[in-house]
Each structure stands twice: as C-alpha cells, then as structure tokens.
Amino acid sequence: MVREQYTTTTQGTSLERPENQYVYNIGIYGWRKRCLYLFVLLLLIVLVVNFALTIWILKVMWFSPTGMGHLHVTKEGLRLEGESEFLFPLYAKEIHSRVDSSLLLQSTHNVTVNARNSDGEVTGRLNVGPKMVEVHGQQFQINSVDGKPLFTVDENEVVVGTDKLRITGPEGALFEHSVETPLVRAEAFKPLRLESPTRSLSMDAPKGINIKAQAGNIEALSQMDIKLHSSDGVLLLDAETVRLPKLPEGTRGGSDRSQELYEICVCPDGKLYLSAAGRYSTCQEYSHVCQ
C-alpha cells in the first residue's frame, strides 16, 4: 500500500520535495471504459425505441386530449361513435344513441340486459335469444309516448290499456278461463263466433247482455237444449214474424186432410204444439201430445 506524506511549510521556509513522488491517474480506462460506453449506447437505443413505440401506439389507438379513437370523454360520460364490440359484460347506468340515429344491440347468440339491486341480486332480466324473448321480473309494462300504460303483465292479471284489442289470427283467440270485457265485436264484414267445443259457454252480466246484428242473422246452435231463463222478468220476442217450424202437430187419430191455420197450444210442462184451428180452441182435442 502506498502511503502519502503531506508536508506543511511556513512563510520564509523552503523545503525540498523528495525525489520519489507517486502520480495517480483518476478515471476509468481500458475495458471498463468501453463497457460503460456500450451500456450508455444500449440505453440510448432502448430509449429511442420506447419513444418510437409510444408515438406509434398513440397514433394507432387515435389518442387525443378528448379520448381515444371513437371513444370521447365528455362531462356527461363516455361517447362512442361507430360500431363497437364488447367481449365481456358492460356495466352502465344509461345507454342511448345519438339524436339522428338508432341504437342497435347485436350478438351472435343472445343479448341479455340485467338490473341489479344494491346487494348485487338480479331483480329484472331481458333476454333476447335466437328463438324467443324472455322477460323476468315482477311486472312487465309497455307505455305509450305520453306515459299511458298500454300492456301490463304481472302474476295476477294481464291488463290491456288500449281502447281496442284486435285479434287477426285465423283461429281467433283461445281462453282457458273467464274473460271480462265490456264489448265483443267482429271485424267489419266478418262474422262473430263464440264457441266452446267440449264444454259450456256462459255469459254473465249484472245489468244485461245485448246481442245485436245490424246487417245479418244471429244463430245459436246446440246439440242438446237451449234455455232462455228470466228469474224476475219476461221473455219478449219482438219481431214482425215469429216462426217455430218444427213444432209437433197434434192429430185426431190419423186425419190426413190439409190444414192451413193452426193454433199454438202449451202443455203443463211448457211444451208447445200445434193444433188445427177451428171456430173455438181445439187444444183440448189434441192434448194427447202432452202425454
């Protein structure tokens, strides 16, 4: 180890320097210097490459002070122009299109929209699939432009809020249970048919039932009996002509003479029959029909 000696002198004195002095060169020389320069050069190359890649990424991704490409950041939120593809679920409070265009949601399988509560549970779901549209929720409601309910569905009932419900299917409408409505009317120039193929058909109203055909006939067909019953009122047949073409005709024991006038007779059980009209009533003569 080389040991350095320091000599101090005062003014007016002079000392001779020793003959043997050691000179030290401070710095990096040789292969260390070349390695350092090479490392600095590599660092500069990496810095230039990173800077070039950053510029290229900014240019390719269309970064700007307002956003990235078609995605712009505004005060109201994010604004996305053009078509976009989402590979994972999208969470948003509100999604709407521009004023001059429509909003299109498209998927190769299905489109599902979920509504969750504060606990993360799904409270409503809309699933649009390739074969059907499913809605899960406590209530499904369709409103008009002014907010009037047009169609409402829940677990208890289905409410149609429009002034008119029109069914255009060739088989009409099939109801497994009762239907409550103030008016049943067919389309113009088409017949109205109420049918129960295997069971009975009942129409109830506390203030009356009105059946009207303004330009045609009313026909009631039954394989068994047709009963018209009024508990407190009367049965009124108001028409210019009342015809009962298939009433049984009473005979006097095989008389074949032709008869043009008849009178209608009533049996004690309410059965009607015809008897040949005479000067006086002949119902008693043909009363064997009631037996």
Tab-separated table of C-alpha atoms in Angstrom:
chain	number	residue	atom	x	y	z
A	1	MET	CA	0.000	0.000	0.000
A	2	VAL	CA	1.301	3.366	-0.913
A	3	ARG	CA	1.348	5.844	1.861
A	4	GLU	CA	1.166	9.525	1.136
A	5	GLN	CA	3.030	12.066	3.183
A	6	TYR	CA	1.946	15.658	3.494
A	7	THR	CA	4.459	18.372	4.457
A	8	THR	CA	3.432	21.809	5.609
A	9	THR	CA	5.657	24.828	5.386
A	10	THR	CA	5.526	28.293	6.797
A	11	GLN	CA	6.367	31.536	5.125
A	12	GLY	CA	10.051	32.109	4.881
A	13	THR	CA	11.000	28.492	4.940
A	14	SER	CA	11.665	26.286	1.987
A	15	LEU	CA	11.728	22.567	1.820
A	16	GLU	CA	12.957	20.413	-0.942
A	17	ARG	CA	10.483	17.889	-2.395
A	18	PRO	CA	11.513	14.317	-2.206
A	19	GLU	CA	12.857	12.811	-5.325
A	20	ASN	CA	10.485	9.859	-5.455
A	21	GLN	CA	6.860	11.061	-5.997
A	22	TYR	CA	3.899	8.908	-6.914
A	23	VAL	CA	1.391	10.192	-9.550
A	24	TYR	CA	-2.159	8.698	-9.575
A	25	ASN	CA	-4.399	8.917	-12.643
A	26	ILE	CA	-8.120	9.078	-11.527
A	27	GLY	CA	-10.748	7.677	-14.041
A	28	ILE	CA	-11.974	4.560	-15.906
A	29	TYR	CA	-9.681	3.182	-18.507
A	30	GLY	CA	-9.380	0.111	-20.580
A	31	TRP	CA	-12.174	-2.453	-20.988
A	32	ARG	CA	-14.232	-0.874	-18.209
A	33	LYS	CA	-14.464	2.350	-20.195
A	34	ARG	CA	-15.518	0.510	-23.318
A	35	CYS	CA	-18.222	-1.434	-21.412
A	36	LEU	CA	-19.565	1.790	-19.919
A	37	TYR	CA	-19.825	3.415	-23.345
A	38	LEU	CA	-21.513	0.319	-24.718
A	39	PHE	CA	-24.064	0.319	-21.864
A	40	VAL	CA	-24.818	4.016	-22.405
A	41	LEU	CA	-25.271	3.361	-26.133
A	42	LEU	CA	-27.667	0.479	-25.472
A	43	LEU	CA	-29.607	2.633	-23.021
A	44	LEU	CA	-29.976	5.369	-25.647
A	45	ILE	CA	-31.144	2.811	-28.228
A	46	VAL	CA	-33.767	1.410	-25.826
A	47	LEU	CA	-34.923	4.926	-25.012
A	48	VAL	CA	-35.305	5.814	-28.686
A	49	VAL	CA	-37.171	2.556	-29.408
A	50	ASN	CA	-39.544	3.108	-26.458
A	51	PHE	CA	-40.205	6.643	-27.572
A	52	ALA	CA	-40.904	5.481	-31.133
A	53	LEU	CA	-43.234	2.709	-29.891
A	54	THR	CA	-45.093	5.199	-27.693
A	55	ILE	CA	-45.594	7.531	-30.649
A	56	TRP	CA	-46.760	4.593	-32.791
A	57	ILE	CA	-49.254	3.395	-30.140
A	58	LEU	CA	-50.655	6.898	-29.713
A	59	LYS	CA	-51.072	7.167	-33.476
A	60	VAL	CA	-52.612	3.698	-33.943
A	61	MET	CA	-55.027	4.000	-30.988
A	62	TRP	CA	-56.006	7.531	-32.013
A	63	PHE	CA	-55.253	9.025	-28.636
A	64	SER	CA	-56.286	12.653	-28.304
A	65	PRO	CA	-56.938	15.127	-25.484
A	66	THR	CA	-60.679	14.266	-25.649
A	67	GLY	CA	-60.400	10.481	-25.678
A	68	MET	CA	-59.225	7.527	-27.717
A	69	GLY	CA	-60.398	6.963	-31.292
A	70	HIS	CA	-64.203	6.927	-31.460
A	71	LEU	CA	-64.384	6.971	-27.654
A	72	HIS	CA	-64.631	10.513	-26.301
A	73	VAL	CA	-64.742	11.610	-22.672
A	74	THR	CA	-67.322	14.335	-22.030
A	75	LYS	CA	-68.945	15.892	-18.990
A	76	GLU	CA	-71.975	13.609	-19.321
A	77	GLY	CA	-69.855	10.442	-19.590
A	78	LEU	CA	-68.361	8.449	-22.460
A	79	ARG	CA	-69.388	8.968	-26.065
A	80	LEU	CA	-68.743	6.149	-28.516
A	81	GLU	CA	-69.216	6.615	-32.254
A	82	GLY	CA	-69.491	3.824	-34.808
A	83	GLU	CA	-69.710	0.079	-34.162
A	84	SER	CA	-68.091	-1.439	-31.071
A	85	GLU	CA	-67.558	-4.973	-29.851
A	86	PHE	CA	-67.593	-5.883	-26.138
A	87	LEU	CA	-66.017	-9.213	-25.188
A	88	PHE	CA	-67.031	-9.006	-21.524
A	89	PRO	CA	-70.076	-7.637	-19.613
A	90	LEU	CA	-70.737	-3.916	-19.888
A	91	TYR	CA	-71.922	-2.050	-16.780
A	92	ALA	CA	-73.557	1.321	-17.357
A	93	LYS	CA	-76.217	3.493	-15.793
A	94	GLU	CA	-77.602	4.773	-19.089
A	95	ILE	CA	-77.044	3.891	-22.752
A	96	HIS	CA	-78.553	5.983	-25.524
A	97	SER	CA	-77.815	6.739	-29.163
A	98	ARG	CA	-77.412	9.999	-30.985
A	99	VAL	CA	-80.421	12.105	-31.825
A	100	ASP	CA	-80.246	11.341	-35.547
A	101	SER	CA	-79.617	7.565	-35.314
A	102	SER	CA	-80.984	4.455	-33.631
A	103	LEU	CA	-79.386	2.228	-31.006
A	104	LEU	CA	-78.523	-1.294	-32.196
A	105	LEU	CA	-77.545	-4.157	-29.866
A	106	GLN	CA	-76.393	-7.218	-31.798
A	107	SER	CA	-74.974	-10.588	-30.787
A	108	THR	CA	-74.359	-13.950	-32.453
A	109	HIS	CA	-76.090	-15.799	-29.586
A	110	ASN	CA	-78.283	-13.589	-27.423
A	111	VAL	CA	-78.483	-10.169	-25.806
A	112	THR	CA	-79.096	-10.097	-22.054
A	113	VAL	CA	-79.859	-6.991	-20.016
A	114	ASN	CA	-79.848	-7.369	-16.211
A	115	ALA	CA	-80.982	-4.983	-13.491
A	116	ARG	CA	-79.457	-5.475	-10.037
A	117	ASN	CA	-80.152	-4.042	-6.615
A	118	SER	CA	-77.644	-2.708	-4.123
A	119	ASP	CA	-76.819	-6.257	-2.967
A	120	GLY	CA	-75.940	-7.379	-6.499
A	121	GLU	CA	-79.022	-9.577	-6.917
A	122	VAL	CA	-80.753	-9.655	-10.306
A	123	THR	CA	-84.194	-8.025	-9.993
A	124	GLY	CA	-85.061	-7.861	-13.698
A	125	ARG	CA	-83.778	-9.547	-16.841
A	126	LEU	CA	-84.396	-9.153	-20.562
A	127	ASN	CA	-83.030	-11.969	-22.710
A	128	VAL	CA	-83.320	-11.723	-26.494
A	129	GLY	CA	-82.401	-15.095	-27.998
A	130	PRO	CA	-82.484	-16.586	-31.492
A	131	LYS	CA	-85.886	-18.247	-30.896
A	132	MET	CA	-87.629	-16.338	-28.130
A	133	VAL	CA	-87.602	-13.237	-25.969
A	134	GLU	CA	-87.700	-13.782	-22.212
A	135	VAL	CA	-88.523	-11.179	-19.580
A	136	HIS	CA	-88.001	-11.955	-15.890
A	137	GLY	CA	-89.363	-9.534	-13.330
A	138	GLN	CA	-92.228	-8.752	-11.009
A	139	GLN	CA	-94.080	-6.743	-13.663
A	140	PHE	CA	-93.822	-6.115	-17.395
A	141	GLN	CA	-95.349	-2.896	-18.731
A	142	ILE	CA	-95.460	-1.135	-22.098
A	143	ASN	CA	-96.317	2.572	-22.109
A	144	SER	CA	-97.268	4.961	-24.873
A	145	VAL	CA	-95.417	8.150	-25.743
A	146	ASP	CA	-97.440	10.171	-23.233
A	147	GLY	CA	-96.884	7.595	-20.463
A	148	LYS	CA	-100.252	5.794	-20.689
A	149	PRO	CA	-99.996	2.054	-19.862
A	150	LEU	CA	-100.768	0.019	-22.976
A	151	PHE	CA	-99.936	-3.501	-21.806
A	152	THR	CA	-99.255	-4.664	-18.259
A	153	VAL	CA	-98.455	-8.196	-17.064
A	154	ASP	CA	-97.875	-9.476	-13.535
A	155	GLU	CA	-98.506	-12.697	-11.616
A	156	ASN	CA	-102.197	-11.920	-11.057
A	157	GLU	CA	-103.524	-10.406	-14.288
A	158	VAL	CA	-102.878	-9.087	-17.773
A	159	VAL	CA	-104.186	-5.573	-18.457
A	160	VAL	CA	-104.603	-4.148	-21.955
A	161	GLY	CA	-104.888	-0.379	-21.701
A	162	THR	CA	-105.729	0.357	-25.332
A	163	ASP	CA	-109.217	1.297	-26.455
A	164	LYS	CA	-109.396	-1.721	-28.772
A	165	LEU	CA	-107.821	-5.206	-28.735
A	166	ARG	CA	-107.724	-6.691	-32.244
A	167	ILE	CA	-107.037	-10.376	-32.863
A	168	THR	CA	-106.334	-11.192	-36.531
A	169	GLY	CA	-105.404	-14.885	-36.297
A	170	PRO	CA	-107.458	-17.335	-38.385
A	171	GLU	CA	-108.286	-19.430	-35.295
A	172	GLY	CA	-109.236	-16.418	-33.206
A	173	ALA	CA	-108.400	-16.310	-29.503
A	174	LEU	CA	-108.386	-19.275	-27.090
A	175	PHE	CA	-109.085	-18.591	-23.388
A	176	GLU	CA	-108.763	-21.367	-20.843
A	177	HIS	CA	-110.593	-19.377	-18.166
A	178	SER	CA	-113.012	-16.472	-17.978
A	179	VAL	CA	-112.749	-13.236	-19.952
A	180	GLU	CA	-114.046	-9.904	-18.674
A	181	THR	CA	-114.741	-7.246	-21.307
A	182	PRO	CA	-117.447	-4.644	-21.989
A	183	LEU	CA	-117.683	-5.410	-25.720
A	184	VAL	CA	-117.010	-8.315	-28.093
A	185	ARG	CA	-117.204	-7.328	-31.742
A	186	ALA	CA	-116.084	-8.890	-35.006
A	187	GLU	CA	-114.214	-7.088	-37.733
A	188	ALA	CA	-116.277	-5.297	-40.358
A	189	PHE	CA	-117.947	-7.630	-42.885
A	190	LYS	CA	-116.827	-10.720	-40.957
A	191	PRO	CA	-118.905	-12.994	-38.677
A	192	LEU	CA	-118.504	-13.215	-34.907
A	193	ARG	CA	-118.404	-16.721	-33.461
A	194	LEU	CA	-118.342	-17.698	-29.788
A	195	GLU	CA	-117.661	-21.410	-29.379
A	196	SER	CA	-116.893	-23.918	-26.645
A	197	PRO	CA	-116.083	-27.231	-28.418
A	198	THR	CA	-116.194	-29.581	-25.406
A	199	ARG	CA	-117.688	-27.589	-22.542
A	200	SER	CA	-120.350	-24.972	-21.903
A	201	LEU	CA	-120.364	-21.303	-22.805
A	202	SER	CA	-121.629	-18.865	-20.182
A	203	MET	CA	-122.173	-15.119	-20.440
A	204	ASP	CA	-122.943	-13.227	-17.226
A	205	ALA	CA	-123.654	-9.533	-16.701
A	206	PRO	CA	-125.346	-7.803	-13.750
A	207	LYS	CA	-127.132	-5.216	-15.930
A	208	GLY	CA	-127.946	-7.230	-19.027
A	209	ILE	CA	-126.492	-8.801	-22.159
A	210	ASN	CA	-127.090	-7.189	-25.530
A	211	ILE	CA	-126.566	-9.269	-28.695
A	212	LYS	CA	-127.044	-7.273	-31.878
A	213	ALA	CA	-126.541	-7.994	-35.584
A	214	GLN	CA	-127.164	-4.825	-37.558
A	215	ALA	CA	-126.861	-6.364	-41.049
A	216	GLY	CA	-127.211	-10.121	-40.621
A	217	ASN	CA	-128.534	-13.030	-38.588
A	218	ILE	CA	-127.886	-14.293	-35.087
A	219	GLU	CA	-127.611	-18.060	-34.940
A	220	ALA	CA	-127.392	-20.242	-31.807
A	221	LEU	CA	-126.716	-23.961	-32.359
A	222	SER	CA	-126.742	-26.631	-29.680
A	223	GLN	CA	-126.661	-30.409	-29.730
A	224	MET	CA	-128.823	-30.589	-26.603
A	225	ASP	CA	-131.023	-27.844	-25.169
A	226	ILE	CA	-131.045	-24.063	-25.437
A	227	LYS	CA	-132.558	-22.478	-22.341
A	228	LEU	CA	-133.752	-18.898	-22.007
A	229	HIS	CA	-134.437	-18.153	-18.340
A	230	SER	CA	-135.501	-14.949	-16.668
A	231	SER	CA	-135.931	-15.006	-12.900
A	232	ASP	CA	-137.795	-11.702	-12.400
A	233	GLY	CA	-138.694	-10.507	-15.901
A	234	VAL	CA	-140.373	-11.790	-19.034
A	235	LEU	CA	-139.177	-13.332	-22.269
A	236	LEU	CA	-140.031	-10.926	-25.055
A	237	LEU	CA	-139.956	-11.866	-28.737
A	238	ASP	CA	-140.382	-8.603	-30.631
A	239	ALA	CA	-140.412	-9.177	-34.398
A	240	GLU	CA	-142.705	-8.881	-37.368
A	241	THR	CA	-142.743	-12.647	-37.792
A	242	VAL	CA	-142.070	-15.357	-35.211
A	243	ARG	CA	-141.627	-18.827	-36.701
A	244	LEU	CA	-141.448	-22.183	-34.970
A	245	PRO	CA	-141.173	-24.525	-37.963
A	246	LYS	CA	-140.582	-27.836	-36.154
A	247	LEU	CA	-143.340	-27.797	-33.549
A	248	PRO	CA	-145.146	-31.136	-33.237
A	249	GLU	CA	-148.607	-31.220	-34.767
A	250	GLY	CA	-151.494	-32.780	-32.918
A	251	THR	CA	-153.825	-35.101	-34.905
A	252	ARG	CA	-157.279	-36.529	-34.253
A	253	GLY	CA	-156.248	-40.051	-34.851
A	254	GLY	CA	-154.890	-40.154	-38.396
A	255	SER	CA	-156.780	-37.399	-40.224
A	256	ASP	CA	-154.959	-36.569	-43.464
A	257	ARG	CA	-156.926	-33.534	-44.526
A	258	SER	CA	-154.858	-30.467	-45.292
A	259	GLN	CA	-154.896	-27.638	-42.785
A	260	GLU	CA	-153.795	-24.041	-43.361
A	261	LEU	CA	-154.478	-22.489	-39.948
A	262	TYR	CA	-153.191	-23.719	-36.617
A	263	GLU	CA	-153.136	-22.517	-33.065
A	264	ILE	CA	-150.270	-22.892	-30.626
A	265	CYS	CA	-151.047	-24.866	-27.512
A	266	VAL	CA	-148.991	-25.189	-24.359
A	267	CYS	CA	-148.682	-28.289	-22.229
A	268	PRO	CA	-148.469	-28.058	-18.437
A	269	ASP	CA	-144.725	-28.715	-18.640
A	270	GLY	CA	-144.268	-25.805	-21.074
A	271	LYS	CA	-144.128	-27.847	-24.258
A	272	LEU	CA	-145.580	-26.162	-27.351
A	273	TYR	CA	-147.523	-27.941	-30.080
A	274	LEU	CA	-149.817	-27.113	-32.950
A	275	SER	CA	-153.485	-27.931	-33.217
A	276	ALA	CA	-155.809	-27.428	-36.130
A	277	ALA	CA	-157.560	-24.123	-35.781
A	278	GLY	CA	-161.322	-24.170	-35.535
A	279	ARG	CA	-164.119	-21.900	-34.555
A	280	TYR	CA	-163.176	-22.484	-30.964
A	281	SER	CA	-159.969	-23.684	-29.360
A	282	THR	CA	-159.050	-27.211	-30.255
A	283	CYS	CA	-156.137	-27.641	-27.877
A	284	GLN	CA	-158.162	-29.943	-25.641
A	285	GLU	CA	-158.814	-32.295	-28.560
A	286	TYR	CA	-155.115	-32.698	-29.252
A	287	SER	CA	-153.925	-32.762	-25.642
A	288	HIS	CA	-152.628	-36.301	-26.088
A	289	VAL	CA	-149.424	-34.711	-27.410
A	290	CYS	CA	-148.571	-33.648	-23.853
A	291	GLN	CA	-148.692	-37.240	-22.587
